[in-house]
XYZ file of C-alpha atoms in Angstrom:
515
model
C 0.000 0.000 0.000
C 3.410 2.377 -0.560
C 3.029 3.161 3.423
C 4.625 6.326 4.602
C 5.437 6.449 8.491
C 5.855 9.949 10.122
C 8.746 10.762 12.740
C 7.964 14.325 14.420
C 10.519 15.543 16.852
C 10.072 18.542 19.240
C 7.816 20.827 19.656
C 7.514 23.192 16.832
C 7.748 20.307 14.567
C 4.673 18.519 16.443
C 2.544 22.041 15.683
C 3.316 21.688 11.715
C 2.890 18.262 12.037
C -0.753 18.998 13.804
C -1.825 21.142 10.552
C -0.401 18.284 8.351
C -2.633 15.742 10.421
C -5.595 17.535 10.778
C -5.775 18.252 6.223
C -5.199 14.429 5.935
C -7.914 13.961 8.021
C -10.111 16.562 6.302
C -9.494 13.914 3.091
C -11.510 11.204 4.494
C -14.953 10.933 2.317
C -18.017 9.285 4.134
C -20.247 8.399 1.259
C -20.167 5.943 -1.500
C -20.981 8.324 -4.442
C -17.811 10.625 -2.720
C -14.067 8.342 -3.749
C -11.028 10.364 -2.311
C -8.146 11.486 -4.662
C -6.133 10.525 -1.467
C -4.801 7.571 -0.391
C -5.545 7.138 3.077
C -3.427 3.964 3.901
C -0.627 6.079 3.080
C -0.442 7.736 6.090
C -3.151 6.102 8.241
C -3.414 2.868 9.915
C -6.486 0.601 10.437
C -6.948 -0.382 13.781
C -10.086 -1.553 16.030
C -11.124 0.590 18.934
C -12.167 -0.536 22.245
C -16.075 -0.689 21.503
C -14.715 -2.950 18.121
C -15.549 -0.195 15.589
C -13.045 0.626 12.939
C -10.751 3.327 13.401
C -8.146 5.317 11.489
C -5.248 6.343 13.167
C -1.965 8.526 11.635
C 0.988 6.229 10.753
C 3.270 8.495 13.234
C 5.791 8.232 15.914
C 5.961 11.783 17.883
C 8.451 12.738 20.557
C 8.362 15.836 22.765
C 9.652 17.118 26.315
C 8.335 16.707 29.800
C 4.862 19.277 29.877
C 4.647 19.187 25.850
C 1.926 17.513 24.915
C -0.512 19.910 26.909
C -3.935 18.273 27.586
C -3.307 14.575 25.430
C -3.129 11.378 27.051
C -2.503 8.074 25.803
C -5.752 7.185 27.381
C -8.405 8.424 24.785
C -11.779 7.606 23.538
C -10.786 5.162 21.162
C -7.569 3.282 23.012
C -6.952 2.614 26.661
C -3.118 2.426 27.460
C -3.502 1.001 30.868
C -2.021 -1.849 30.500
C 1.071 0.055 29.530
C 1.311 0.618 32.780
C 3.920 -1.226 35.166
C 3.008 -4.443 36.740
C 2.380 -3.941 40.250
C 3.999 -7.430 41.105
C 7.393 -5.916 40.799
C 6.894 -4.053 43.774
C 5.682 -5.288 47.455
C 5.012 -2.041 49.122
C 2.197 0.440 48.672
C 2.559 2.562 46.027
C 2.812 6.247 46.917
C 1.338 8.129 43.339
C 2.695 11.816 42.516
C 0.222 13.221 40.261
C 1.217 16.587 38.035
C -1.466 19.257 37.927
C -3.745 18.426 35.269
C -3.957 21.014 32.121
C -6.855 21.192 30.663
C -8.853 21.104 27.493
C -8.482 23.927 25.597
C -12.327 25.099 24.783
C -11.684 24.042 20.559
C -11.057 20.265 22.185
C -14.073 19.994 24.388
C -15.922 21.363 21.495
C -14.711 18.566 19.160
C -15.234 15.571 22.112
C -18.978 17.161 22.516
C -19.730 17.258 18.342
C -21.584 20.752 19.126
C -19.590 23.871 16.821
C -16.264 24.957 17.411
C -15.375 28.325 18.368
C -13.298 30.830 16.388
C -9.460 29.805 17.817
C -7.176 32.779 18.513
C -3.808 32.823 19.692
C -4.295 32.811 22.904
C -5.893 30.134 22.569
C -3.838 27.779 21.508
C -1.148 26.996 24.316
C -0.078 23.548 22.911
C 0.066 22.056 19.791
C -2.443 19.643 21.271
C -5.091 22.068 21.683
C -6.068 22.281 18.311
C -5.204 18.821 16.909
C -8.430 16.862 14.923
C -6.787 13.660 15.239
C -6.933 11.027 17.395
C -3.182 9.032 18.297
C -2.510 5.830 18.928
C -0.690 5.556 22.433
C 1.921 3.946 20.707
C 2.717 7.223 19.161
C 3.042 9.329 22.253
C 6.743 9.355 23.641
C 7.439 12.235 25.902
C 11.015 12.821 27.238
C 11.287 13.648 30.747
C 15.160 14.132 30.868
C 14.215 17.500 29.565
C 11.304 20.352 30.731
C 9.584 22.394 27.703
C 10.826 26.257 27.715
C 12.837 25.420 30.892
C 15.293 28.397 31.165
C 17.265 25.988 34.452
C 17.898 23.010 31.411
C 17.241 24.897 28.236
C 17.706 21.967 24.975
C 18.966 24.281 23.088
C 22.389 22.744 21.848
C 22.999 20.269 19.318
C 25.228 18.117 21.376
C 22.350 17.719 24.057
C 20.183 15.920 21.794
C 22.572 13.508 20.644
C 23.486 13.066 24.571
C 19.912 12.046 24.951
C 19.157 9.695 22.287
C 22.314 7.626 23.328
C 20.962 7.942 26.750
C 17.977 6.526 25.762
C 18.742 4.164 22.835
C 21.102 2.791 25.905
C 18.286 1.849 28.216
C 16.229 0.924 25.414
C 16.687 0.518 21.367
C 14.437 3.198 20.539
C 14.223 2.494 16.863
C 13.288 -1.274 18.144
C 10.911 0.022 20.616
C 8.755 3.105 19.501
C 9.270 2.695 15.417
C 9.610 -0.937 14.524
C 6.120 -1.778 15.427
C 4.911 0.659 12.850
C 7.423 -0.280 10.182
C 5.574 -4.105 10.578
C 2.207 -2.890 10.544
C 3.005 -1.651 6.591
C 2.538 -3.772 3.705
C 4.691 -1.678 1.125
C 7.027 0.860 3.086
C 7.726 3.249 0.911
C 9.605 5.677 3.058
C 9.712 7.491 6.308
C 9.115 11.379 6.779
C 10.605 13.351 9.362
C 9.768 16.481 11.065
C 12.438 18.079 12.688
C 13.992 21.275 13.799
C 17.644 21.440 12.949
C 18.763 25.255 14.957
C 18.385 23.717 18.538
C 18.641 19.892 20.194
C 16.593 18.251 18.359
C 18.799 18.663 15.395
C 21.119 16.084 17.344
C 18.520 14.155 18.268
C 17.339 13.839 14.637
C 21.097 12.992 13.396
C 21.311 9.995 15.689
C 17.915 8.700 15.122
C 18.453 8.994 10.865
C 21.733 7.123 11.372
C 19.774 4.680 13.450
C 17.078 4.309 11.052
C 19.411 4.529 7.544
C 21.247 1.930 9.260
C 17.893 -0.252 9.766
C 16.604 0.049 6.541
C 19.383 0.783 3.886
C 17.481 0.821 0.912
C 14.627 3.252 2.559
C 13.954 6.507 1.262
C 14.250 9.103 4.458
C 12.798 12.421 3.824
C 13.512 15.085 6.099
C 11.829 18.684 7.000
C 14.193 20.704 8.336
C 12.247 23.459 10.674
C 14.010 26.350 12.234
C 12.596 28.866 14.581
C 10.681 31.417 13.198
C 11.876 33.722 15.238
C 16.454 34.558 14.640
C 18.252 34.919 18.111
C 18.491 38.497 19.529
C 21.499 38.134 20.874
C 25.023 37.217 19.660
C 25.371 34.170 21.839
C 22.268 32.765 21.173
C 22.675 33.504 17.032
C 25.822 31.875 16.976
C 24.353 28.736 18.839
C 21.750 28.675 16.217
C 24.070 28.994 13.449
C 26.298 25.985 14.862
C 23.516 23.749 15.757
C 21.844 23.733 11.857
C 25.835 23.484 10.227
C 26.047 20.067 12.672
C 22.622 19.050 11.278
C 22.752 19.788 7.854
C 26.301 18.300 7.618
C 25.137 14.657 9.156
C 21.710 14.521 7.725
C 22.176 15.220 4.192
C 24.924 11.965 4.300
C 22.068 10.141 6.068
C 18.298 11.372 4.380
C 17.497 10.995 0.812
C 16.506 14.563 0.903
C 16.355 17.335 3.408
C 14.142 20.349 2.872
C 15.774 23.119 5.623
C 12.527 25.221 6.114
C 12.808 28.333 7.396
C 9.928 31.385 7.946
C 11.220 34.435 5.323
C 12.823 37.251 7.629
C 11.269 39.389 4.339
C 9.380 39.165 1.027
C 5.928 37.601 2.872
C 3.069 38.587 0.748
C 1.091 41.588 2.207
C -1.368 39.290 2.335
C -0.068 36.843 4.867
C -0.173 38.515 8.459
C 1.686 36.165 10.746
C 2.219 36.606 14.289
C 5.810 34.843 14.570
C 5.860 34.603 18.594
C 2.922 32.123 18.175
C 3.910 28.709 16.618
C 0.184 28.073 15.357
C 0.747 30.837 12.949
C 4.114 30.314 12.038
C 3.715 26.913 11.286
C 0.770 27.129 9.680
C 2.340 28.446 6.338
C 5.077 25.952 7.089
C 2.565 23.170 6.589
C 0.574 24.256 3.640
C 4.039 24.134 1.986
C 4.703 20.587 3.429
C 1.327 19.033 2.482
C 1.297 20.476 -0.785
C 4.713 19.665 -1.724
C 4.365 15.820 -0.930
C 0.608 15.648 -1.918
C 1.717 13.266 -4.818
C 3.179 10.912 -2.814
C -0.315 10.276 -1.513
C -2.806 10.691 -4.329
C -4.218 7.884 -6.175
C -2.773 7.318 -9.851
C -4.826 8.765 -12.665
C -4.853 4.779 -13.984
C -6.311 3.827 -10.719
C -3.727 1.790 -9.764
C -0.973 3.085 -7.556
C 0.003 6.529 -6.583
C 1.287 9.501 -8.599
C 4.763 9.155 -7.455
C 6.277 7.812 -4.177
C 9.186 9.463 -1.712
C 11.704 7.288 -3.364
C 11.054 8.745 -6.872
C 10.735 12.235 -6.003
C 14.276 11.817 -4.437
C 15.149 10.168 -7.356
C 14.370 12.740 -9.570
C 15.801 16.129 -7.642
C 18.889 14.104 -6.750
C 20.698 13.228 -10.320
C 24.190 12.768 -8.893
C 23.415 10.908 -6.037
C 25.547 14.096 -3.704
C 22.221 16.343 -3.972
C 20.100 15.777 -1.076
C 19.512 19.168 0.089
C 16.650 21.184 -1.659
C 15.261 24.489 -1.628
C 11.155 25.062 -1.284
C 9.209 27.506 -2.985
C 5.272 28.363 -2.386
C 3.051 30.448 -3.770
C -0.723 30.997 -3.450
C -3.348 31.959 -5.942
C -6.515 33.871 -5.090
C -5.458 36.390 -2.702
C -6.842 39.862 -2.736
C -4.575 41.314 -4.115
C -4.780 38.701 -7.452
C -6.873 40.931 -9.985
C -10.630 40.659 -10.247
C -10.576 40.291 -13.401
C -8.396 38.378 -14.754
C -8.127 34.636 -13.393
C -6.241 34.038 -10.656
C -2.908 32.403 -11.850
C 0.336 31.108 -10.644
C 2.571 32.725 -12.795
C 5.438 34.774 -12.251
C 7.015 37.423 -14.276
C 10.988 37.886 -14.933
C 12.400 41.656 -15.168
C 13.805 40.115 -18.702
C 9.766 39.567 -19.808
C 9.583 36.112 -19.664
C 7.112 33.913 -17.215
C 8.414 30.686 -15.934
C 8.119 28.563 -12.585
C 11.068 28.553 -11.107
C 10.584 31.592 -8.652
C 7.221 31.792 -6.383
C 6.539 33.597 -3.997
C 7.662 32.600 -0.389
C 11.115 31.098 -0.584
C 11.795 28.779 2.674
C 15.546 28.757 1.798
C 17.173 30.933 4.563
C 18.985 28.716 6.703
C 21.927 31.055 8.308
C 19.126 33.943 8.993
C 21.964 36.120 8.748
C 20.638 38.497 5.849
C 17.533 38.466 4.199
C 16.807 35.512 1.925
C 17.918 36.760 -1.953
C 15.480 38.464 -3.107
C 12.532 36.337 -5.434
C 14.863 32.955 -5.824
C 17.715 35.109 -7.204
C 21.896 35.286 -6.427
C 23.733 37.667 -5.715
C 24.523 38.382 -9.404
C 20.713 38.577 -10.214
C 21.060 36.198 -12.277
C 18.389 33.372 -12.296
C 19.867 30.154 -10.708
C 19.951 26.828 -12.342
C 18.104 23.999 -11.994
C 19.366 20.307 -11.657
C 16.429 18.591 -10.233
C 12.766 20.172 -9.645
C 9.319 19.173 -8.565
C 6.688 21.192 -8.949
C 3.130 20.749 -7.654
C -0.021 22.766 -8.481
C -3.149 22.233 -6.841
C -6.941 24.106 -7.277
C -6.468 26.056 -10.207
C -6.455 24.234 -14.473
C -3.231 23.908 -16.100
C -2.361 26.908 -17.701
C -1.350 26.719 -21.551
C 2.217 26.412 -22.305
C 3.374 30.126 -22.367
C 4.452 31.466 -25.773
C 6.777 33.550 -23.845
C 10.595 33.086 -24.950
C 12.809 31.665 -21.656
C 14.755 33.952 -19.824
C 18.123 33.805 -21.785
C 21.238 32.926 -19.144
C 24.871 33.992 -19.433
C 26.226 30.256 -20.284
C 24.364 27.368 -21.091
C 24.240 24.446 -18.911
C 26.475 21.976 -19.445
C 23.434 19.690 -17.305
C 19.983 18.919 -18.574
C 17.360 19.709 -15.844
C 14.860 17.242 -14.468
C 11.346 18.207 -14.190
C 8.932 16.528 -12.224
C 5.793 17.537 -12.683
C 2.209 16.981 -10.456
C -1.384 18.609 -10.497
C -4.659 17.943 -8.824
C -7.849 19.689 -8.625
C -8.110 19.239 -4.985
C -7.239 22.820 -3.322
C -5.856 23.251 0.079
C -8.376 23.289 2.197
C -8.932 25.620 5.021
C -10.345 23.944 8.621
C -11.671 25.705 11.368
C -8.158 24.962 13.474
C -5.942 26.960 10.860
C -5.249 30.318 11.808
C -6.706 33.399 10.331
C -3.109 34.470 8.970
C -4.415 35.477 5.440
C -5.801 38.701 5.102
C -9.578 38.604 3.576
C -10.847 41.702 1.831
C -13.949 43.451 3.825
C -16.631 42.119 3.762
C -15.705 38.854 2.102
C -16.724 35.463 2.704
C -13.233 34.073 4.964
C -11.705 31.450 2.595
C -12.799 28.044 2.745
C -9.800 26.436 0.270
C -6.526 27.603 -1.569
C -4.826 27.225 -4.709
C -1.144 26.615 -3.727
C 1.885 25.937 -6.119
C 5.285 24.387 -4.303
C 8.833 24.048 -5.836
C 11.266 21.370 -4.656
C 14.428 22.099 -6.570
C 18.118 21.390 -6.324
C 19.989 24.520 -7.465
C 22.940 26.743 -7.653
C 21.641 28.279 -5.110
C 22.376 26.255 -2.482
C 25.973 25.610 -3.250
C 26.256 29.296 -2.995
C 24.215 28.778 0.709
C 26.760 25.969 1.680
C 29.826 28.171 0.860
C 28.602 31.105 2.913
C 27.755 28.714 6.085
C 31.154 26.944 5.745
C 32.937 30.431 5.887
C 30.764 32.196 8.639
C 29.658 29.577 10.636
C 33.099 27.420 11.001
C 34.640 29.932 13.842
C 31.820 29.002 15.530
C 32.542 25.433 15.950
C 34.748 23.635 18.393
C 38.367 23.176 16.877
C 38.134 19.550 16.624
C 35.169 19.272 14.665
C 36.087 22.434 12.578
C 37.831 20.659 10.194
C 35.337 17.896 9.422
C 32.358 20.157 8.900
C 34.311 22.670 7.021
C 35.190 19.876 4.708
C 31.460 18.196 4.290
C 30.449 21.770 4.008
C 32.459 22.232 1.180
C 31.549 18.571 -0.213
C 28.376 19.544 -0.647
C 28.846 22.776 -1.977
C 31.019 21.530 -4.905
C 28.032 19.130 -5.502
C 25.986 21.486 -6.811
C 28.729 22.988 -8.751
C 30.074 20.282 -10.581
C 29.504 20.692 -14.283
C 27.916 23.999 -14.419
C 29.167 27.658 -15.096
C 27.352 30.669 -13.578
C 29.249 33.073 -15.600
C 30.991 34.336 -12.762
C 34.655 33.824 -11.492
C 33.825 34.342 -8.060
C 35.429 31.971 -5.517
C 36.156 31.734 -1.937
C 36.759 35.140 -0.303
């Protein structure tokens, strides 16, 4: 069934993850005349509840601190995790419980348990990324870490070598891969990869290095997709910018020898459509953009072929096809969205994007995630430094909610050499437009007096580019200082490995080289 199983570590990667759960839930179709365009054994599993009815539960493993999951238990209306519980023969004496204060529902969650309407969600709120979740979890899922408090400023996990300190720690005591992911990988007919959630700026960028080496190291021939989150908002001060700065070089270096692909994610210091209004001190909002970008981007992984028989693509393919040499697993993510106000009323809303040279072409949108230093803004539209238009290796490129538009009669934007390597385009269109639930936050602005949007029209770019060989050379030469002196050397030198990867064979036109 081409199963996909979900890995989300930390907590802003468990509030993107929420959005992503609660869309594939909004998929589900309850009528026979209705037949989803999405496969839902993808990325849910069958199970049977307590009361014997059928259930549908997500295909994910999630990990946060001590107080991070808010209000969710294991124990919920559909499994009872009791018997997880330790077996009291082990111990003669009476049992002396501790209980924590209880946090409570959020209002949205009652709402939701009680089937009556939910109420408008603001920022305040939403507290955890629990409070606004759809979805029920199996308690298999649920792994919190109680080596560590959430937004404890005593313990902070805020450095890369603490979260490779804890997943020995744990994989120690117990083989966590064994444990908390093999059961899932046994429950799937057809594995066709694993998707990770991750932020790579703090600890759980260590964290995520160890558990991908565990995991490549489990299943070679896996395809390992990673999102790469960072905060949305840079450190203030010097110390903590510098930690930041260290902590993704670490991750980047060990998980692009270890994933098929990582997509480093980051919120755009600039360039946000006037549109989008984002409150970037609440992690609902930030991630919320985050996710459309996520679900969009690896929609065809999950829709049903057009023959009927299999899926569009899988996580293996799409790889495949942005990695050519086999030393390109780092790619840069594009989104746009159609529709907006500020889109003309009377022309069509479309996704196209026009070059200063006259030309339209796909290969800059909108919002580009790329940004992983946070040191300057990101380059302005998908350009260099030069201006010039970057090229492509590898590139996926998914539109959703709006037709195909007719090839453009447009000449290409002419570039200062030609490439000396063809370009790869992947291609992959639906009709079905994101769709906007009553837990997403109001974060686009709606024109007065208009109806608040129910759905979107989104268009993502995966692409492996000259642009990130030029992000890799300025992260080898600012970050390195950074590092300790006997890892220095090593990074520097993967650093540069992977810059010259997406180099090799092509000639901007310009003779710059290392300053």
């Amino acid at each position: 069934m081409h199963e996909i199983i979900t890995l989300q570590l930390g907590q802003l990667s468990n509030y993107a993850a929420t959005h992503f759960w609660n869309t594939q839930e909004s998929y589900f179709t309850y009528s026979d005349q209705d037949e989803s365009l999405v496969n839902h054994n993808v990325h849910w599993r069958p199970g049977v509840a307590l009361d014997g009815t059928e259930t549908f539960l997500p295909r994910t493993v999630i990990y946060d601190l001590k107080g991070g999951f808010g209000s969710l238990r294991k124990i919920n209306a559909l499994y009872d995790a009791s018997q997880d519980s330790a077996p009291t023969q082990l111990w003669d004496g009476s049992p002396h419980v501790h209980n924590q204060p209880q946090i409570d529902q959020s209002a949205y969650q009652r709402s939701l348990d009680q089937g009556t309407p939910a109420p408008t969600l603001t920022t305040s709120d939403v507290r955890y990324w629990s409070d606004f979740s759809r979805v029920f979890y199996h308690p298999k899922s649920l792994n919190q870490l109680y080596d560590y408090e959430l937004n404890s400023s005593i313990m902070p996990f805020d450095k890369w070598s603490l979260g490779r300190e804890l997943f020995d720690t744990l994989d120690k005591e117990h083989d966590i891969v064994d444990r908390d992911f093999r059961p899932f990988v046994e429950e799937a007919d057809q594995m066709q990869g694993l998707q990770i959630v991750t932020t790579i700026d703090d600890a759980w960028g260590g964290f995520a290095t160890e558990y991908v080496e565990k995991l490549r190291d489990e299943y070679g021939k896996a395809a390992i997709w990673v999102w790469g989150l960072q905060s949305p908002m840079p450190a203030a001060r010097i110390d903590q910018k510098r930690l930041q700065m260290s902590n993704t070089a670490r991750t980047v270096k060990d998980l692009s020898e270890n994933a098929s692909m990582l997509v480093p994610m980051a919120l755009p210091q600039t360039g946000l459509s006037p549109n989008i209004c984002i409150d970037r001190q609440s992690p609902w909002q930030s991630t919320a953009l985050l996710a459309t970008a996520i679900e969009t981007a690896g929609l065809a992984t999950r829709l049903h072929a057009v023959t009927g028989v299999g899926l569009k693509t899988t996580l293996a393919d799409l790889a495949g096809g942005l990695n050519l040499r086999g030393k390109q697993t780092i790619s840069r993510l594009q989104m746009s969205i159609a529709g907006l106000p500020s889109d003309s009323a009377v022309d069509p809303p479309t996704f196209e994007t026009t070059h200063e040279g006259g030309g339209t072409d796909d290969n800059i949108l909108d919002t580009n995630f790329f940004d992983m230093l946070r040191v300057k803004p990101a380059a302005s539209r998908g350009r260099n430094r030069t201006g010039d238009v970057p090229h492509f290796f590898g590139h996926s490129i998914t539109t959703r909610g709006l037709p195909l538009p007719v090839d453009n009669a447009d000449p290409p934007v002419p570039r200062p050499r030609a490439a000396l390597v063809e370009t790869s385009t992947q291609r992959f269109h639906t009709e079905k437009r994101f769709p906007i639930l009553d837990s997403f936050p109001r974060i686009l602005v709606e024109e007065s007096g208009r109806t608040p949007f129910e759905d979107l029209a989104v268009k993502t770019s995966l692409s492996t580019d000259t642009l990130v060989s030029a992000a890799m050379r300025t992260m080898r030469t600012t970050v390195a200082w950074t590092i300790d002196l006997e890892d220095r050397e090593d990074i520097s030198n993967e650093l540069a490995d992977l810059e010259e990867a997406y180099r090799e064979g092509w000639s901007s036109g310009s003779d710059d080289g290392d300053d």
